[in-house]
Amino acid sequence: TKLSNATLDALPDDVARPTYDRSKLTPGIVHIGLGNFHRAHQAWYLHRLMQQGKAHDWAIIGAGVRAGDAAMREKLLAQNCLTTLIELDPSGTSAEVIGSMIDFVAVEEGNGPLIAAMCDPAIRIVSMTVTEGGYYLDAKGGLDLDHPDIRHDIDRPDTPRTAFGAMVAAYRNRRDLGHPAFTGQCCDNLQGNGAVLRQTVLGLARAIDPELADWIERNATFPDSMVDCIVPATGEAELRTARAIGIADVVPVTHENFRQWVIEDNFCNGRPPWEAVGATLTQDVHAYEAMKIRILNAGHQILANAGELLNVPTIAACMEHRDIAAFFRKVQSEEVVPYVDPVPGMAPDAYLALIILRFSNPKIRDTTRRVAFDGSSRHTGFLLPILRDALKAGGSVDGLALTEALWARMCAGTREDGTRIEPNDPLWPSLQEAANAAKSRPMAWLEQTKLYGDLASQPDFASRFEAWLKKIWSDGTEAALRAYLSQSN
Ligand code: NAD
C-alpha cells in the first residue's frame, strides 16, 4: 500500500512514524529546493521537535523554482508530503517516516504561488538548499549582476525566475502590508552561507528598488549555518531498499548515521527551538564551517576526481582504493589540516579521523559522480581558499596542485578506461574546452581566471600543477598518485 496519512498505521512495526497529529500542524517555514538533503536534515530536526510536542506551528511548505521541481511536488503531494528516511549504518539499517512537511507550492513560471506563500505572515523563515552554485556569484565572490537570470529578475521583478527574486518580491509585499520580515536561512555548503544569501538578496533588491533594499537590510536576518549529513541521490538501489523494508515511498531518502547543524542565533522573526534536538546555536559558526568545508567538502573533491578517472563508483569504494585513499590522507594531513582551527570539543586531526570513518561507510552508496558534480563551484569554494592559505604560509601545495590537475583531466570528459564522463557542471562546455587545450598546454586550465583568479601567476603552484597534469596525461592517474605518495615531506 502506498505511503500516505491513511496508511501510516499499516507500516511495518519497526518503522518509526509521526506520533503527533499532522492535521493540527500549521506552517512556519517555506523551503526552496526540495532535494534529498533538506528532507534528511532540516526536516528531520523539525520532525524530532514535533515528536516532542514542540514546534507544531513551524511545519514546512516545500517549494522549487525550477521546472524539474514540479515532478518532486507531484510525488510528495501524492503521499501527503511524507518522507521515508532510511539510515544506513555499518551496524544495520533502520527507517522512519517523517511528517514535518505539510504542503508543496505549485511550481510555476513567474513564481506567483511561491511569492504568495512567502507573504503569509505565518511564514517566519524561508530556508533553502539550491546548491553551492545557485547564488549567482562572480569570480570575486560578489553578485553577478550580468547573469541572464539576475538581469531577468531586475527587469521583471513581479515575475522573477530565481529564488532570490521571489524573496525580494515577497519582502516588498510584506513591507507594503505591514507584515514583519522573515529570516532567510541558507542551508547550502558555502562558507558564510548566510552572508552569501544576504548579499544575493540585497544586491538584487538594490538593483530593483534601493528603498526596499534598505527595508530588507533593516528588518531581515540571514544567519550563517554549517550543515552536515551525507545524503546520496536516490536511485534504483535506494528504491529497492525502501521496498525491502516494506514501504511504498516513491521518493525515499537514504542517509548516514551522523548529523550536525551549527546555526548562528540570528533570527528576526522567531525560530523553532532547534537546540532541543541537537543543533548547536552559537554566535561563532565560522570555525565549525571552516573545519567541515575544508576537511569534508574539499576532501570529497580530492577523492571524486581521481575516482571518476579510475571509474571507482562510490566514495566508500574510493576509500578502499589503496592509492586514492592514501592520496586523500596525505593531502589532508599535510596540506589541509594545518590550515584548520580547532572548534570546541574537536581538534582537526580528530575530525579528519571521523571523516575517514564516515566516508568509508560501505552501506552508503554516495556516487563518485554526485560528489564530482559542480566542480566549478566546489573547487573554487572548498579547495582554492586552502591553496591560497598554504601559499601565503609558504607551505607545500603539491597535493593540492595534483588535485586541481585531476579535475583538469576529468573535465576532458573521458575516464582512463575510455568510457565517457557525462557533463557534470553548469560550465561543462567551457571546462571541457580548457581541459582539452590543457592536454598540450597545462596553463590553459589555470588561465580560466573566473575560477583561478591570479593563481596561474603563483609559480610554486603553477609549476607543480603543470608537472602533474603532464604526468597524468602521459603516465596515467595511478602513476601520478603513486609518484606523489612516494615523496616524503
Ligand atoms: P538534490 O540534487 O537532491 O536537490 C537539489 C535541489 O536544488 C533541487 O530541488 C533543485 O531543483 C534545486 N536547484 C538546483 N540548482 C538550483 C538553482 N540554481 N536554483 C534553484 N534551485 C536549484 O541535491 P541535495 O542532495 O538535496 O543537495 C542540495 C544541496 O544541499 C547541496 O548542493 C549542498 O549545498 C547541500 N548539502 C547536501 C548534502 C548531501 O550530502 N546531499 C550534504 C550537505 C549539504
XYZ file of C-alpha atoms and ligand atoms in Angstrom:
533
model
C 0.000 0.000 0.000
C 1.130 3.462 -0.974
C 2.627 5.653 1.735
C 0.100 8.238 2.943
C -1.529 9.563 6.100
C -4.135 6.825 5.774
C -1.575 4.009 5.647
C 0.771 5.163 8.432
C -0.715 2.645 10.856
C -0.097 -0.177 8.401
C 3.667 0.406 8.213
C 5.900 -2.424 9.442
C 6.213 -2.326 13.240
C 9.882 -1.392 13.293
C 9.378 1.713 11.150
C 9.132 4.834 13.319
C 6.419 7.334 12.329
C 4.860 10.608 13.456
C 3.246 10.392 16.882
C 1.785 13.900 16.550
C -1.477 14.818 14.875
C -0.405 16.041 11.438
C -3.803 17.604 10.780
C -3.095 20.120 13.567
C 0.247 21.325 12.158
C 0.405 24.867 10.813
C 3.099 26.273 8.536
C 6.037 28.426 9.622
C 8.745 27.671 7.046
C 8.868 27.776 3.261
C 11.789 25.702 1.973
C 13.057 26.239 -1.570
C 14.973 23.355 -3.215
C 13.296 20.161 -2.105
C 16.108 17.773 -2.874
C 17.166 14.865 -0.745
C 19.385 16.738 1.641
C 16.732 19.005 3.137
C 14.493 16.073 3.972
C 17.278 14.163 5.752
C 18.472 17.225 7.646
C 16.304 20.266 8.477
C 13.004 18.418 8.011
C 14.319 15.625 10.269
C 15.321 18.078 13.032
C 11.863 19.633 12.858
C 10.191 16.230 12.912
C 12.142 15.348 16.080
C 10.861 18.542 17.710
C 7.327 17.711 16.661
C 7.694 14.240 18.172
C 8.465 16.032 21.463
C 5.265 18.030 21.138
C 7.119 21.185 20.099
C 7.139 23.465 17.036
C 3.752 22.351 15.682
C 3.338 25.856 14.274
C 6.553 25.596 12.248
C 5.646 22.986 9.623
C 7.396 23.157 6.257
C 5.895 24.089 2.919
C 8.080 22.813 0.090
C 8.878 24.899 -2.969
C 11.078 24.995 -6.037
C 11.893 27.490 -8.776
C 12.967 25.011 -11.425
C 10.686 23.158 -13.782
C 12.185 19.882 -12.524
C 10.841 20.536 -9.026
C 7.271 20.039 -10.268
C 7.885 16.280 -10.513
C 9.039 16.116 -6.902
C 5.951 18.120 -5.909
C 3.602 15.663 -7.604
C 5.273 12.715 -5.939
C 5.334 14.228 -2.479
C 1.759 15.528 -2.628
C 0.603 12.045 -3.676
C 1.979 10.717 -0.381
C 0.802 13.632 1.799
C 4.330 15.078 1.858
C 5.567 12.180 3.991
C 9.186 11.130 3.522
C 10.841 7.852 4.440
C 14.330 8.324 5.845
C 16.477 5.213 5.710
C 19.541 5.296 7.908
C 22.403 3.223 6.557
C 24.785 2.407 9.362
C 27.503 -0.253 9.141
C 25.745 -1.902 12.110
C 22.348 -2.080 10.408
C 19.553 -0.317 8.537
C 16.589 1.451 10.122
C 13.752 3.520 8.743
C 11.451 6.252 9.913
C 8.704 8.209 8.219
C 8.807 11.933 8.948
C 5.853 14.276 8.737
C 7.150 17.816 9.261
C 6.334 18.918 5.731
C 2.666 19.580 5.030
C 2.354 21.124 1.586
C 4.207 21.973 -1.606
C 3.664 25.224 -3.515
C 2.784 24.946 -7.204
C 5.883 25.340 -9.371
C 5.093 27.982 -11.989
C 6.916 30.310 -14.306
C 6.965 33.733 -12.668
C 6.737 32.073 -9.244
C 3.383 33.640 -8.278
C 2.347 30.825 -5.889
C 5.751 30.868 -4.198
C 5.653 34.639 -3.673
C 2.119 34.373 -2.276
C 3.184 31.607 0.127
C 6.081 33.718 1.404
C 3.743 36.668 2.025
C 1.702 34.730 4.589
C 2.608 36.308 7.934
C 2.652 32.812 9.480
C 5.798 32.147 7.436
C 8.658 33.353 9.593
C 11.566 31.519 7.943
C 12.359 30.983 4.269
C 15.105 28.371 4.061
C 16.793 26.889 1.038
C 19.122 24.296 -0.470
C 19.655 25.374 -4.070
C 23.263 24.009 -4.385
C 26.535 25.835 -3.845
C 26.485 27.116 -7.412
C 22.979 28.560 -7.051
C 23.840 32.001 -5.638
C 24.944 33.828 -8.815
C 28.403 34.734 -7.582
C 31.018 36.287 -9.849
C 34.728 35.367 -9.822
C 35.399 37.701 -6.909
C 32.545 36.327 -4.829
C 30.205 39.284 -5.449
C 26.735 39.072 -7.016
C 26.911 38.599 -10.800
C 24.505 41.327 -11.901
C 25.118 40.423 -15.545
C 23.834 36.882 -15.241
C 20.796 36.482 -17.518
C 18.614 35.166 -14.635
C 19.520 38.127 -12.437
C 19.016 40.562 -15.328
C 15.630 38.967 -15.914
C 14.613 39.464 -12.276
C 15.787 43.090 -12.277
C 13.759 43.787 -15.427
C 10.660 41.838 -14.323
C 10.572 41.918 -10.521
C 6.915 40.794 -10.382
C 7.548 37.568 -12.269
C 11.012 36.530 -11.109
C 12.862 33.443 -12.204
C 15.183 32.984 -9.210
C 14.504 32.115 -5.584
C 16.053 35.436 -4.628
C 13.855 37.446 -6.983
C 10.855 35.694 -5.423
C 12.108 36.546 -1.924
C 12.555 40.220 -2.873
C 9.003 40.320 -4.279
C 7.691 38.716 -1.076
C 9.603 41.156 1.134
C 8.086 44.027 -0.831
C 4.565 42.731 -0.342
C 5.170 42.106 3.351
C 6.522 45.621 3.803
C 3.538 47.105 1.971
C 1.099 45.023 4.032
C 2.839 45.850 7.309
C 3.964 42.262 7.969
C 7.320 41.678 9.619
C 10.178 40.289 7.520
C 11.062 36.575 7.506
C 14.500 35.154 8.210
C 16.389 33.935 5.134
C 18.146 30.724 6.110
C 20.682 29.230 3.705
C 21.431 25.512 4.218
C 23.899 25.088 1.364
C 27.552 24.201 1.831
C 29.067 27.619 1.469
C 31.442 29.354 3.795
C 29.491 32.207 5.389
C 26.351 30.863 3.716
C 24.043 33.385 5.407
C 26.237 36.254 4.273
C 26.207 34.874 0.726
C 22.402 34.645 0.702
C 22.157 38.138 2.178
C 24.461 39.528 -0.493
C 22.426 37.933 -3.306
C 19.061 39.060 -1.924
C 20.201 42.579 -1.042
C 22.221 43.008 -4.244
C 19.207 42.073 -6.323
C 16.834 44.200 -4.211
C 19.152 47.204 -4.528
C 19.168 46.903 -8.305
C 15.353 46.792 -8.296
C 14.427 49.303 -5.591
C 17.026 50.799 -3.193
C 14.408 51.754 -0.593
C 13.166 48.192 -0.477
C 16.756 47.004 -0.096
C 17.126 49.333 2.902
C 13.950 47.894 4.433
C 15.180 44.329 3.984
C 18.563 45.253 5.418
C 16.939 46.797 8.496
C 14.343 44.095 9.073
C 15.544 40.722 7.807
C 18.350 38.489 9.043
C 20.334 35.781 7.259
C 22.011 33.524 9.823
C 25.121 31.574 8.859
C 24.996 27.841 9.373
C 27.078 24.721 8.946
C 25.046 21.733 7.755
C 26.253 18.147 7.721
C 24.853 14.718 6.854
C 25.891 12.616 3.868
C 22.774 12.078 1.759
C 23.150 10.158 -1.510
C 20.923 10.678 -4.509
C 18.048 8.169 -4.725
C 18.371 5.581 -7.487
C 17.173 2.042 -8.112
C 19.217 0.605 -5.224
C 17.666 3.037 -2.723
C 14.150 2.342 -4.021
C 14.822 -1.367 -3.627
C 15.961 -0.822 -0.047
C 12.692 1.004 0.724
C 10.648 -1.780 -0.855
C 12.574 -4.412 1.102
C 11.653 -2.619 4.321
C 8.033 -2.742 3.230
C 7.398 0.933 2.440
C 5.872 2.102 -0.835
C 7.554 5.516 -0.971
C 8.402 6.717 -4.479
C 10.950 9.288 -3.234
C 12.671 7.790 -0.168
C 15.925 9.231 1.138
C 18.926 7.304 2.451
C 21.472 8.921 4.739
C 24.323 8.166 7.085
C 24.067 7.908 10.866
C 25.583 11.309 11.528
C 24.125 14.790 11.549
C 25.412 18.169 12.548
C 23.850 21.616 12.329
C 25.582 24.666 13.757
C 23.474 27.791 13.415
C 24.176 31.437 14.096
C 21.453 32.510 16.523
C 20.199 35.443 14.489
C 16.520 35.055 13.565
C 14.460 38.207 13.008
C 11.051 36.585 13.391
C 11.400 33.661 15.820
C 12.577 30.092 15.259
C 11.903 26.528 16.351
C 13.962 25.529 19.418
C 16.477 23.627 17.259
C 18.859 23.245 20.225
C 16.349 20.895 21.889
C 17.098 18.253 19.229
C 20.850 18.511 18.963
C 21.587 21.568 16.823
C 24.239 23.969 18.122
C 23.149 27.606 18.300
C 26.171 29.888 18.516
C 27.485 33.300 17.568
C 30.610 31.721 16.057
C 29.716 29.408 13.201
C 32.824 30.275 11.243
C 35.287 27.867 12.879
C 32.840 24.945 12.569
C 32.087 25.614 8.926
C 35.759 26.101 8.031
C 36.645 22.744 9.594
C 33.791 20.966 7.847
C 34.159 22.606 4.448
C 37.937 22.120 4.358
C 38.089 18.543 5.584
C 34.777 17.023 4.452
C 33.751 19.006 1.366
C 37.241 19.699 -0.001
C 38.043 16.076 0.902
C 35.149 14.884 -1.243
C 36.656 16.705 -4.230
C 40.093 15.212 -3.535
C 38.520 11.753 -3.812
C 35.944 12.224 -6.527
C 38.005 13.477 -9.465
C 40.534 10.658 -9.088
C 37.634 8.256 -8.534
C 35.865 9.307 -11.750
C 39.046 8.940 -13.806
C 39.643 5.432 -12.460
C 35.937 4.527 -12.699
C 35.532 3.864 -8.973
C 31.752 4.067 -8.452
C 31.288 5.331 -4.878
C 33.074 7.346 -2.211
C 33.307 4.266 0.019
C 34.967 2.407 -2.880
C 37.401 5.324 -3.289
C 38.294 4.896 0.398
C 39.001 1.225 -0.317
C 41.190 2.051 -3.310
C 44.737 1.908 -1.997
C 46.181 4.837 -3.958
C 43.157 7.135 -3.832
C 42.745 6.616 -0.074
C 46.455 7.164 0.601
C 46.383 10.290 -1.584
C 43.406 11.601 0.392
C 45.145 11.035 3.754
C 48.417 12.608 2.654
C 46.894 15.765 1.135
C 44.576 16.172 4.095
C 47.184 15.767 6.802
C 49.957 17.732 5.086
C 48.145 20.458 3.183
C 44.646 20.868 4.649
C 44.672 20.151 8.395
C 47.461 22.740 9.027
C 45.004 25.430 7.852
C 42.081 24.359 10.038
C 41.475 25.729 13.535
C 40.015 23.552 16.296
C 36.408 24.059 17.466
C 35.040 23.492 20.977
C 35.355 19.753 21.631
C 37.054 18.821 18.354
C 40.641 19.086 17.092
C 41.224 18.991 13.303
C 43.082 15.649 13.488
C 40.211 14.012 15.348
C 37.751 15.477 12.853
C 39.777 14.038 9.966
C 39.663 10.604 11.630
C 35.867 10.933 11.925
C 35.552 11.906 8.256
C 37.666 8.924 7.182
C 35.249 6.671 9.098
C 32.165 8.335 7.603
C 33.492 8.276 4.031
C 34.368 4.590 4.453
C 30.824 3.509 5.409
C 30.218 0.812 2.768
C 26.438 0.960 3.200
C 26.226 4.494 1.824
C 26.124 4.450 -1.968
C 27.269 8.010 -2.429
C 28.233 8.018 -6.067
C 31.513 9.453 -7.205
C 29.509 11.141 -9.932
C 27.268 13.020 -7.443
C 30.276 14.210 -5.484
C 32.184 15.203 -8.634
C 29.266 17.401 -9.716
C 29.601 21.207 -9.879
C 33.390 21.272 -9.634
C 33.375 24.888 -10.808
C 31.718 25.984 -7.578
C 33.146 23.268 -5.326
C 36.829 23.587 -6.283
C 36.588 27.357 -6.045
C 34.582 27.307 -2.823
C 36.227 24.438 -0.955
C 39.778 23.899 -2.251
C 41.158 27.163 -3.593
C 40.851 29.045 -0.267
C 43.051 26.349 1.332
C 45.517 26.628 -1.532
C 45.724 30.383 -1.041
C 46.299 29.973 2.706
C 49.057 27.422 2.042
C 50.756 29.700 -0.486
C 50.591 32.605 1.956
C 52.138 30.472 4.682
C 54.851 29.149 2.350
C 53.666 25.555 2.884
C 53.579 22.688 0.380
C 50.859 22.792 -2.283
C 51.978 19.706 -4.178
C 48.961 17.542 -3.350
C 46.517 20.409 -3.879
C 48.144 21.063 -7.285
C 47.676 17.375 -8.113
C 44.019 17.650 -7.042
C 43.480 20.525 -9.488
C 45.300 18.582 -12.210
C 42.980 15.589 -11.666
C 39.986 17.870 -12.113
C 41.571 19.361 -15.254
C 41.993 15.841 -16.620
C 38.478 14.759 -15.607
C 36.864 17.645 -17.460
C 38.261 16.303 -20.722
C 35.205 14.062 -20.376
C 36.671 10.553 -20.581
C 37.786 8.060 -17.963
C 41.062 6.229 -18.299
C 39.212 3.109 -19.452
C 37.869 5.163 -22.357
C 34.283 5.479 -21.082
C 32.627 8.855 -21.317
C 32.031 11.148 -18.328
C 28.655 12.778 -18.828
C 28.573 16.563 -18.328
C 28.519 17.297 -14.611
C 28.841 21.049 -14.310
C 26.879 24.101 -15.468
C 30.119 25.364 -17.051
C 30.862 21.991 -18.691
C 31.388 23.161 -22.308
C 33.968 25.771 -21.360
C 35.601 23.478 -18.804
C 35.908 20.766 -21.416
C 37.401 23.163 -23.920
C 40.001 24.326 -21.387
C 40.694 20.731 -20.327
C 41.374 19.704 -23.922
C 43.623 22.697 -24.534
C 45.454 21.907 -21.285
C 46.390 18.469 -22.558
C 49.169 20.046 -24.595
C 49.466 23.313 -22.664
C 48.544 22.835 -18.967
C 48.449 26.554 -18.244
C 45.354 26.823 -20.445
C 43.476 25.336 -17.468
C 44.781 27.771 -14.858
C 44.201 30.698 -17.202
C 40.469 30.327 -16.524
C 40.686 33.431 -14.338
C 36.986 33.242 -13.472
C 37.886 30.153 -11.461
C 41.517 30.615 -10.524
C 41.906 34.395 -10.231
C 45.629 35.109 -10.197
C 46.722 31.604 -9.172
C 48.241 30.980 -12.628
C 50.856 33.578 -11.766
C 51.865 31.884 -8.498
C 54.967 29.954 -9.629
C 55.055 27.467 -6.724
C 51.578 26.292 -7.557
C 51.581 26.686 -11.344
C 54.794 24.711 -11.890
C 53.564 21.806 -9.744
C 50.185 21.845 -11.498
C 51.864 21.751 -14.914
C 54.084 18.849 -13.960
C 51.180 16.844 -12.537
C 48.834 17.370 -15.454
C 51.564 16.319 -17.898
C 52.247 13.218 -15.818
C 48.557 12.279 -15.645
C 48.201 12.561 -19.424
C 51.434 10.689 -20.164
C 51.555 8.012 -17.422
C 48.017 7.898 -16.025
C 46.237 8.788 -12.812
C 47.571 5.919 -10.724
C 51.159 6.652 -11.711
C 50.677 10.295 -10.735
C 49.130 9.350 -7.388
C 51.974 6.938 -6.677
C 54.620 9.494 -7.616
C 53.020 11.896 -5.151
C 52.785 9.231 -2.451
C 56.421 8.230 -2.830
C 57.598 11.737 -1.949
C 58.223 12.319 1.712
C 57.916 15.784 3.131
P 19.410 17.413 -4.989
O 20.002 17.321 -6.340
O 18.653 16.280 -4.421
O 18.470 18.711 -4.903
C 18.855 19.968 -5.335
C 17.653 20.902 -5.295
O 18.102 22.213 -5.610
C 16.563 20.576 -6.301
O 15.327 20.894 -5.740
C 16.889 21.514 -7.476
O 15.771 21.829 -8.262
C 17.376 22.710 -6.734
N 18.316 23.542 -7.500
C 19.466 23.166 -8.091
N 20.077 24.219 -8.636
C 19.280 25.296 -8.400
C 19.357 26.670 -8.716
N 20.396 27.162 -9.409
N 18.350 27.475 -8.297
C 17.316 26.988 -7.613
N 17.186 25.705 -7.278
C 18.156 24.871 -7.668
O 20.639 17.780 -4.058
P 20.737 17.649 -2.469
O 21.423 16.378 -2.133
O 19.443 17.959 -1.849
O 21.791 18.802 -2.156
C 21.461 20.157 -2.309
C 22.469 20.988 -1.550
O 22.407 20.669 -0.173
C 23.918 20.739 -1.929
O 24.318 21.432 -3.064
C 24.628 21.205 -0.689
O 24.852 22.597 -0.720
C 23.659 20.862 0.415
N 24.132 19.652 1.120
C 23.968 18.408 0.584
C 24.484 17.307 1.235
C 24.341 15.905 0.700
O 25.033 15.011 1.208
N 23.500 15.634 -0.259
C 25.167 17.488 2.446
C 25.311 18.769 2.970
C 24.787 19.836 2.278
